[in-house]
Every structure is written in C-alpha cells, then in structure tokens.
Coordinates of C-alpha atoms in Angstrom, one line a residue:
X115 CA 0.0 0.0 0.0
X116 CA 1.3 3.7 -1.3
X117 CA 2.3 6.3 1.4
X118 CA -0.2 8.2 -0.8
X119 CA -3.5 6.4 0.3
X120 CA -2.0 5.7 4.4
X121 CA -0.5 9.5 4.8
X122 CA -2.2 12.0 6.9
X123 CA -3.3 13.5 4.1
X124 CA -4.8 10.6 2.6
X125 CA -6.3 10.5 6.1
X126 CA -7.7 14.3 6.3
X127 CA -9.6 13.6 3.2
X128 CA -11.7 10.6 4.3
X129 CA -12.6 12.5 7.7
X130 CA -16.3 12.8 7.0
X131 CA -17.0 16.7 6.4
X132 CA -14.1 16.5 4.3
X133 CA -14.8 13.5 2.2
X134 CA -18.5 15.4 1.5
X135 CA -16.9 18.7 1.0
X136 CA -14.3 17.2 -2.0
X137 CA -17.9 15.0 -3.3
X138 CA -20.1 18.1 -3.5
X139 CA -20.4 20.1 -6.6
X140 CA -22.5 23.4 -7.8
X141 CA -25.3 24.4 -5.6
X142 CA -24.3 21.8 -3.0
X143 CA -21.0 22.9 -2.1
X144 CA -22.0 26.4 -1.7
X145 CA -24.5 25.6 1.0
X146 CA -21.8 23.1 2.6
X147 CA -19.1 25.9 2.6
X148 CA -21.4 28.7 3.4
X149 CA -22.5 26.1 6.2
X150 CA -19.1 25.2 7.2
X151 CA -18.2 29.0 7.4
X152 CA -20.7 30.1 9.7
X153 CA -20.4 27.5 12.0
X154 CA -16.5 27.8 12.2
X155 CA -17.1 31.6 13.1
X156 CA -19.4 30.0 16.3
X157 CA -17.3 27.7 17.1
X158 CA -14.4 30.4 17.1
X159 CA -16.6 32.9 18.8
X160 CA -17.3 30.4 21.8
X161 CA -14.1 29.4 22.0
X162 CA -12.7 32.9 22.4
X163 CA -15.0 34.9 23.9
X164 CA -13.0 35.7 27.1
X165 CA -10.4 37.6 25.0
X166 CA -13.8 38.9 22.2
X167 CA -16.0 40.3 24.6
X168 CA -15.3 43.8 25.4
X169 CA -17.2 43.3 29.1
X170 CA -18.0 40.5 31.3
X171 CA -21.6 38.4 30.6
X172 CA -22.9 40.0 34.1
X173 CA -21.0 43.3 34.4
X174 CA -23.2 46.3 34.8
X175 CA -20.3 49.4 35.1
X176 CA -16.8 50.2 34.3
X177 CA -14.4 52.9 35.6
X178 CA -16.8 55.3 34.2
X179 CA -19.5 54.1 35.9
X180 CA -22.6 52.3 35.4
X181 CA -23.7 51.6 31.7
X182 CA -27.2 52.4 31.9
X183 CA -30.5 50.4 30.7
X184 CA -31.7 50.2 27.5
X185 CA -28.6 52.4 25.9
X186 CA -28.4 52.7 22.3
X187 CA -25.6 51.6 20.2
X188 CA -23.1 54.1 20.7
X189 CA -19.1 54.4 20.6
X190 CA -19.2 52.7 24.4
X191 CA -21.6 49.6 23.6
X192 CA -21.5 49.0 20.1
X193 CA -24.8 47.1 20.1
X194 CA -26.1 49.5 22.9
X195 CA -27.3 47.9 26.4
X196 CA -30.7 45.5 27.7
X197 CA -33.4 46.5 30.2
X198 CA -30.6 45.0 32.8
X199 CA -28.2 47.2 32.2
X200 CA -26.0 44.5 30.5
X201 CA -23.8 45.4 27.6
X202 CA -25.8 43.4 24.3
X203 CA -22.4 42.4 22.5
X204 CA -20.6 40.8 25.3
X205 CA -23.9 39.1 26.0
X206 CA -24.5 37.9 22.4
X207 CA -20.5 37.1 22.5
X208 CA -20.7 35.2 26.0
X209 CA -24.2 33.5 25.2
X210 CA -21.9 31.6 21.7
X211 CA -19.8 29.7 24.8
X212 CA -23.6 28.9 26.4
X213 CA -24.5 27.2 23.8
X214 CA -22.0 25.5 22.5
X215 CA -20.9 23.8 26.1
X216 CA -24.6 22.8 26.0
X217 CA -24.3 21.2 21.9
X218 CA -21.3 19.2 22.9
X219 CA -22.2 18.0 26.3
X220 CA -26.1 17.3 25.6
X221 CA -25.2 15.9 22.5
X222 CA -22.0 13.4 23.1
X223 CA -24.6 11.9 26.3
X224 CA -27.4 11.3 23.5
X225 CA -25.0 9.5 21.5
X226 CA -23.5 7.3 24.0
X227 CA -26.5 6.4 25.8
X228 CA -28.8 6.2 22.8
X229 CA -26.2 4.0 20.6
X230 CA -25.7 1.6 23.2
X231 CA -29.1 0.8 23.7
X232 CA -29.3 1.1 20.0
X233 CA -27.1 -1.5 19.6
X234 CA -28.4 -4.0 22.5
X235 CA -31.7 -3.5 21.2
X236 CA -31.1 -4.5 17.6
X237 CA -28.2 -7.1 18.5
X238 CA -30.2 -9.2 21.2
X239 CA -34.0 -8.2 20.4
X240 CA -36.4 -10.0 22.6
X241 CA -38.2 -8.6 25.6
X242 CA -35.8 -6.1 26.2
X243 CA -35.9 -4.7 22.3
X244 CA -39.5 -4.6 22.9
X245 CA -39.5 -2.8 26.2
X246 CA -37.1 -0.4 25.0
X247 CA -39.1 0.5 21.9
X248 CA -42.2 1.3 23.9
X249 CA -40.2 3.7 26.2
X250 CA -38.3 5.1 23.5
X251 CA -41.5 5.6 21.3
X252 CA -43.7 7.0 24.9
X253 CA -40.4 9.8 25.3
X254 CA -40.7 10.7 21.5
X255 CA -44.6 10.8 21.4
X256 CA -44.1 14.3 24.0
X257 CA -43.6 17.6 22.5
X258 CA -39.5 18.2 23.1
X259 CA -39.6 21.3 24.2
X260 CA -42.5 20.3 27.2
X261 CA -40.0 17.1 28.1
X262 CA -37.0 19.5 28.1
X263 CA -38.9 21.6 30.7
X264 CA -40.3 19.0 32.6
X265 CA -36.6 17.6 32.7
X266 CA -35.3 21.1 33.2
X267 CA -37.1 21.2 36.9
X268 CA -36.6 18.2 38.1
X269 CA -33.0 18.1 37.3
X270 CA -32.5 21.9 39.0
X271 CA -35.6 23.5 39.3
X272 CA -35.5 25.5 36.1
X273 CA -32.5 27.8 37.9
X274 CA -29.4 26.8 38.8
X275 CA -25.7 27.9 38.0
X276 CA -23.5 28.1 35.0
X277 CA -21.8 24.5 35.2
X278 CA -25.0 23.5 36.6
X279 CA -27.5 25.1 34.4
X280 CA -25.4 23.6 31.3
X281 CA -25.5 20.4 32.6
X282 CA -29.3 20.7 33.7
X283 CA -30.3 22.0 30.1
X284 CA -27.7 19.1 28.3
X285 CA -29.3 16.8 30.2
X286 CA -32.9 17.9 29.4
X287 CA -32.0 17.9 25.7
X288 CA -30.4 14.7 26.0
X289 CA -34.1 12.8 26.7
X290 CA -35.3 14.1 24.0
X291 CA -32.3 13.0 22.0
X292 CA -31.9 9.7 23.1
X293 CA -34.6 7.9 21.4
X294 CA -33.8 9.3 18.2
X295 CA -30.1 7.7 18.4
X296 CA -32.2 4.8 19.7
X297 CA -34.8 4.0 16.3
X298 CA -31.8 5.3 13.8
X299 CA -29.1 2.6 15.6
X300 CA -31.7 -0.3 16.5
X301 CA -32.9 -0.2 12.5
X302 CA -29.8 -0.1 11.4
X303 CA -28.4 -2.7 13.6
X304 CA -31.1 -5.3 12.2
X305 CA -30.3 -4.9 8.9
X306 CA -26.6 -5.4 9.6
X307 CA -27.4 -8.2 11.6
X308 CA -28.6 -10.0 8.7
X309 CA -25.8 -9.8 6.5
X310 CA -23.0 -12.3 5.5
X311 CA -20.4 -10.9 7.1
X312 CA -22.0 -11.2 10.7
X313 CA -23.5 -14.6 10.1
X314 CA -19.4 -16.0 9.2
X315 CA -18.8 -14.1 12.3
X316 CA -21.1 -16.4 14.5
X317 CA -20.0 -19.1 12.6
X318 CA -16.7 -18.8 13.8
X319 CA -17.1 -18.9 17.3
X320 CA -16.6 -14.2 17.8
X321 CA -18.4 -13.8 20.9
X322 CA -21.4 -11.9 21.4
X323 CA -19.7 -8.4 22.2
X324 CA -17.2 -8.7 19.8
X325 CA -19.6 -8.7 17.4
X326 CA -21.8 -6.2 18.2
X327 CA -18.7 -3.2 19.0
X328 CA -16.3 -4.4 16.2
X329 CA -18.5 -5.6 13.3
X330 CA -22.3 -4.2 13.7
X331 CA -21.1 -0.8 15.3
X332 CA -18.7 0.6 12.6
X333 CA -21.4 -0.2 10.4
X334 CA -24.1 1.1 12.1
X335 CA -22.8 4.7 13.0
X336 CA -22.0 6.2 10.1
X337 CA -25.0 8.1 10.1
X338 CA -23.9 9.7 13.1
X339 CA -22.3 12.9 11.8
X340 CA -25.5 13.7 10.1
X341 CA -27.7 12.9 12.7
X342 CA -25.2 15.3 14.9
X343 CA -25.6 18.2 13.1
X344 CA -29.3 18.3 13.2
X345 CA -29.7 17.6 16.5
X346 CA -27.2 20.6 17.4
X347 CA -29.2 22.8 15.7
X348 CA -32.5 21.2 17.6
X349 CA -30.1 21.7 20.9
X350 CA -29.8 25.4 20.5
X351 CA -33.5 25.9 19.8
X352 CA -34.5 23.7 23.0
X353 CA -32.0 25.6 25.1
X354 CA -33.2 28.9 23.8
X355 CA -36.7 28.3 24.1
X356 CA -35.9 26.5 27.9
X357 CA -34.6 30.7 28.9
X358 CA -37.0 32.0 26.9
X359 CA -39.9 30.3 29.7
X360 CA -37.4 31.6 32.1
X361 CA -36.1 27.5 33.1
X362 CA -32.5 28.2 31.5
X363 CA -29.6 29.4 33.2
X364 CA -29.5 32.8 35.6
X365 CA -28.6 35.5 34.2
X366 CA -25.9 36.4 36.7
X367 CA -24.1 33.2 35.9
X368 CA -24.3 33.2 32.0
X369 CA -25.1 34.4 29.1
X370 CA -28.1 32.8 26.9
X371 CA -29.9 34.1 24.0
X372 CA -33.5 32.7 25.2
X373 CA -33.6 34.8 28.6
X374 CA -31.9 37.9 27.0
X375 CA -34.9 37.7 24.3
X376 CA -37.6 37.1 26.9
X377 CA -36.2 40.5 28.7
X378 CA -36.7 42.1 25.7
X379 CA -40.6 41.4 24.8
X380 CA -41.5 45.3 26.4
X381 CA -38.2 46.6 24.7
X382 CA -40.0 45.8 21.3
X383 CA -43.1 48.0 21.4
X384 CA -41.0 50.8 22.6
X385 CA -38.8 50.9 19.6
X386 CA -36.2 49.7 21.4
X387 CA -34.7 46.9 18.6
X388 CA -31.3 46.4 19.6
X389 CA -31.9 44.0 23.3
X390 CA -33.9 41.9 20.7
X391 CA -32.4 41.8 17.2
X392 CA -29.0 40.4 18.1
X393 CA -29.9 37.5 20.1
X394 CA -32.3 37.1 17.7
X395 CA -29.8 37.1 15.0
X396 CA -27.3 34.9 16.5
X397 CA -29.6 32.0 17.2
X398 CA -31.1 32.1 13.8
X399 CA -27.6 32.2 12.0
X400 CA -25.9 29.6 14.5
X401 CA -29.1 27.2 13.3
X402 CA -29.0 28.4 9.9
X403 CA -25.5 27.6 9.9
X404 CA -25.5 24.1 11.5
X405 CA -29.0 23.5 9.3
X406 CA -26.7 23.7 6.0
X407 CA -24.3 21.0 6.8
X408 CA -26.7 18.6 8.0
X409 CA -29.1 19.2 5.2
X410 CA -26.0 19.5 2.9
X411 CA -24.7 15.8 4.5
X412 CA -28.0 14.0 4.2
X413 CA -28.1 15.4 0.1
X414 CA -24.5 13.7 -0.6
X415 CA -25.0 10.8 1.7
X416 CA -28.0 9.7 -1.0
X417 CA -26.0 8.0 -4.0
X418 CA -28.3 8.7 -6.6
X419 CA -28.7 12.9 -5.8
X420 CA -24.5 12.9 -6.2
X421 CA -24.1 10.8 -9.1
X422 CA -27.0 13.5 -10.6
X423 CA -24.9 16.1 -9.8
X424 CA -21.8 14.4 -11.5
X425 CA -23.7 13.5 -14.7
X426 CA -25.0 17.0 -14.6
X427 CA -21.4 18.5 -14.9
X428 CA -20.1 16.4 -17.6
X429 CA -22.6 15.3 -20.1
X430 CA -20.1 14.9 -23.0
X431 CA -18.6 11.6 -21.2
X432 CA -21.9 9.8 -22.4
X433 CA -21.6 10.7 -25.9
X434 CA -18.1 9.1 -26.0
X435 CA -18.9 5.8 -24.6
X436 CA -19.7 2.8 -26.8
X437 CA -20.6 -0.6 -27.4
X438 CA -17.9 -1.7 -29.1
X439 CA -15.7 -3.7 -27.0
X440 CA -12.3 -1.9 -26.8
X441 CA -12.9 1.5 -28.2
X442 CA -15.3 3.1 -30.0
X443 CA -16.5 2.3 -33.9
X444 CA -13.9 5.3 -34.8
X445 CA -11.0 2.8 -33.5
X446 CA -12.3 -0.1 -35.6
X447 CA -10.1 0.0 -38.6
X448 CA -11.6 -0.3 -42.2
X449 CA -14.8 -1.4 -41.9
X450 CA -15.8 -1.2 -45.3
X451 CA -13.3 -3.9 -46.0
X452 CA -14.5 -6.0 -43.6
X453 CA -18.0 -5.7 -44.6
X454 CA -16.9 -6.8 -48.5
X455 CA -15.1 -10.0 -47.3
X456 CA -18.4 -10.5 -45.5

C-alpha cells in the first residue's frame, strides 16, 4: 500500500465533512461551505470569547460608571445595552460559549446512551428490544420542548448555575435526543445483523460483544455525523426556548440568548430593537449555519442525488462511450473492408 493512500493526508480527506466537502459540486457545495463558514465563526466565537467580549456576561459598570439600561448603540456599547443594564455584544458574544458547552455535552450523552441501547436492542432483540421500543416511542410521542422543561425542573428546578445550568439543560435535551439515536441505531443494527459478514462471524465462534462493537457498530454509526448536526441545531432551539420560559440558566451566571430575548418582549413595542435583534440574529444564523451542513450531508449521503450532480457536470462523457468492446466504432479500422469480405 502507497504512502499516498495511508499519509495523513490521505487520512484528512476521508474525515467525514471532508470526504462530502471534496464530493459536492455546484449548488451543493455552496450551502456546505457557506455552512461550514458560519459554524466555524461560532465555534471560534465560543471558543474565544473571554479575549472577544469587550465586558463581562454579568457586568453592569466600568471605571466610568454604570452603563445604563436600555442604551443605544453608541461608541461605548456597540450594540447598545438591555433593560438590565448588560452590555448586548458581550452578551451575544458570552451567550456563543452557552450554547456550545450545552451542543457538545447534551449531544455526546445522546449518542452514547442512545447508541448503546441502539445497539443491544437490535443485536439481542427480545423482551428487552421490545420494552425499549415502547419507552423510547412514549419519550418521543411528548412535545420536546414540554420534556425539556419538565426535565429542566426536576434536574434543577429550572435555575441553577452556569456548570450546573449547562448540565441541567444538556441533560434535558439529551431525553429528548436519546430515542432518536435509539430508532436510527436499533434499525440499522437489524439490517446489519442480517448480512453475511456477521452470520461468518457467528460461525466462527466471535463472541457476542465482539460482534456487536467491532462488526455491527462501525457499520451502524456512520449516520452519526449527520444525525449530529441536526440535533445541534435542535439543541440550541430547545435551550433557547428553555430561557425563553425563564427555566435556563441565571442571568448572573451566563449568558443565553432565550432569557436575553424574553427580557426584551416590552423593549420591542418601545422601539427599542437592539436588546432583541442580536440574540435574535445569532440563534437564527448559529441554526442556519448548522442546518446547511446537515441538510448538505443528508443530500451527498443519498448515492443517486450525487451521481446526478456528476452526470449534470459532464454530459459529453456519455456521448463518447460505446458498445464496441475496446474502443469506440472510430477505433475499428476499415470497416468497409471488412464488410466486402463479409
């Protein structure tokens, strides 16, 4: 085997958003970059936002003094200041590192938990496929964003702080999560466990579990990046809407986009845009962003939509292809004689 196809950049090119990126053409790859771009920028933002944010999330004065409510955007607060007193950048900066402690950690417990029962559920079936099924199908049949809340108050009672409230919403999200991982691992774990491959596994004496983790689940996840992006975009809506109803995280311990929106409902009939616009903004790019790589993934995960595509950008390959075994009927030398001798 070539250093070529085992180098690491042989291996940066089959990493998944890569491998899609270099497959999509046209239309496609726009959304995928513009995706890609957008989401970067968030995941920059949240990472950085200590050294980005001109103020703290909860700082309400300076060596000036005290900011002042409902400020206007101005040389001091570029995106002026909320009913609080808060300053409405460093809020919309801090609220990026929110949210995206909340994706990861909500979303990496949904895929554990949901592809291990997944997997059990598929593998051994039974009772306990049947059990899980019905309490997997019970979770999904609520609204998400009523189980989130319901979740939300049991785990803290709807308040708690910033550590806490991210691992009180993550949690929330992750029931509503779970099943999802649950249906898309379990029916893809039966239809694995039907082929070949697994049955001359059994037949020669691989136990149970090594079956299942080294066979069925490399098989059965590769949906997962997908799946991944469209639940983080789900995640931010669930934990916007969760401070939005005021059951998110205090305001004195983070930043989040749903409570600085639900402070800014009276702002709004005022005239006073700003303490609602930016939040606003940022949740619906950050979804918008996340939303164009998933929908961009499913697209080139569906063989026939990328070979489309392909045969789309090169229709002159068809016209050269022939019948003739060897070449085409240009390459067949004198046919005229050989249709005399015939």
């Amino acid at each position: 085997m070539s250093a070529a196809t085992t180098g690491p950049r042989a291996l940066f090119r089959r990493l998944p958003v890569v491998h899609q990126l270099r497959q999509s053409v046209g239309l496609q790859r726009a959304m995928l970059v513009i995706g890609l771009v957008i989401t970067g920028i968030f995941v920059l933002t949240a990472a950085f936002a200590p050294l980005l944010a001109p103020y703290g999330f909860a700082q309400l004065r300076d060596e000036d003094g005290s900011f002042g409510a409902q400020q206007a955007p101005n040389s001091k607060h570029l995106l002026g200041t909320t009913v609080g007193g808060f300053d409405v950048l460093s809020r919309v900066i801090w609220g990026t590192q929110t949210a995206f402690l909340v994706i990861v950690v909500a979303v990496i417990l949904s895929i554990f938990v949901g592809v291990f029962l997944g997997l059990i559920s598929g593998y051994i079936g039974g009772w306990l496929d049947r059990v899980l099924v019905v309490i997997a199908d019970a979770v999904y049949a609520f609204p998400s964003l009523l189980l989130a809340i319901i979740a939300a108050i049991a785990i803290s009672g709807g308040q708690s702080s910033f550590w806490g409230g991210i691992f009180a919403a993550a949690l929330s999200i992750t029931v509503v999560f779970i099943p999802q991982y649950l249906r898309v691992i379990r029916a893809e774990t039966l239809r694995i466990k039907a082929e070949a491959y697994v049955e001359s596994a059994k037949v020669i004496g691989s136990s149970t579990g090594r079956i299942m983790f080294r066979h069925v689940f490399r098989n059965a996840t590769r949906t997962l990046p997908l799946i991944f992006t469209l639940n983080a975009s789900e995640a931010i809506l669930t934990l916007a809407g969760l401070g939005f109803l005021g059951f998110g995280i205090e305001p004195t311990s983070a930043a989040e986009w749903g409570y600085d929106l639900n402070k800014s409902i009276s702002d709004v009939t005022s005239g006073i845009w700003w303490t609602s616009v930016f939040p606003g903004a940022a949740i619906v790019l950050v979804v918008l962003g996340i939303t164009l790589v998933g929908e961009s993934l499913n697209d080139l995960a569906d063989p026939r939509l990328r070979t489309k595509r392909r045969a789309g950008t090169g229709p002159a390959l068809t016209a050269e292809t022939s019948a003739v075994p060897g070449g085409s009927l240009a390459d067949v030398p004198n046919i005229d004689g050989l249709e005399g001798r015939a």
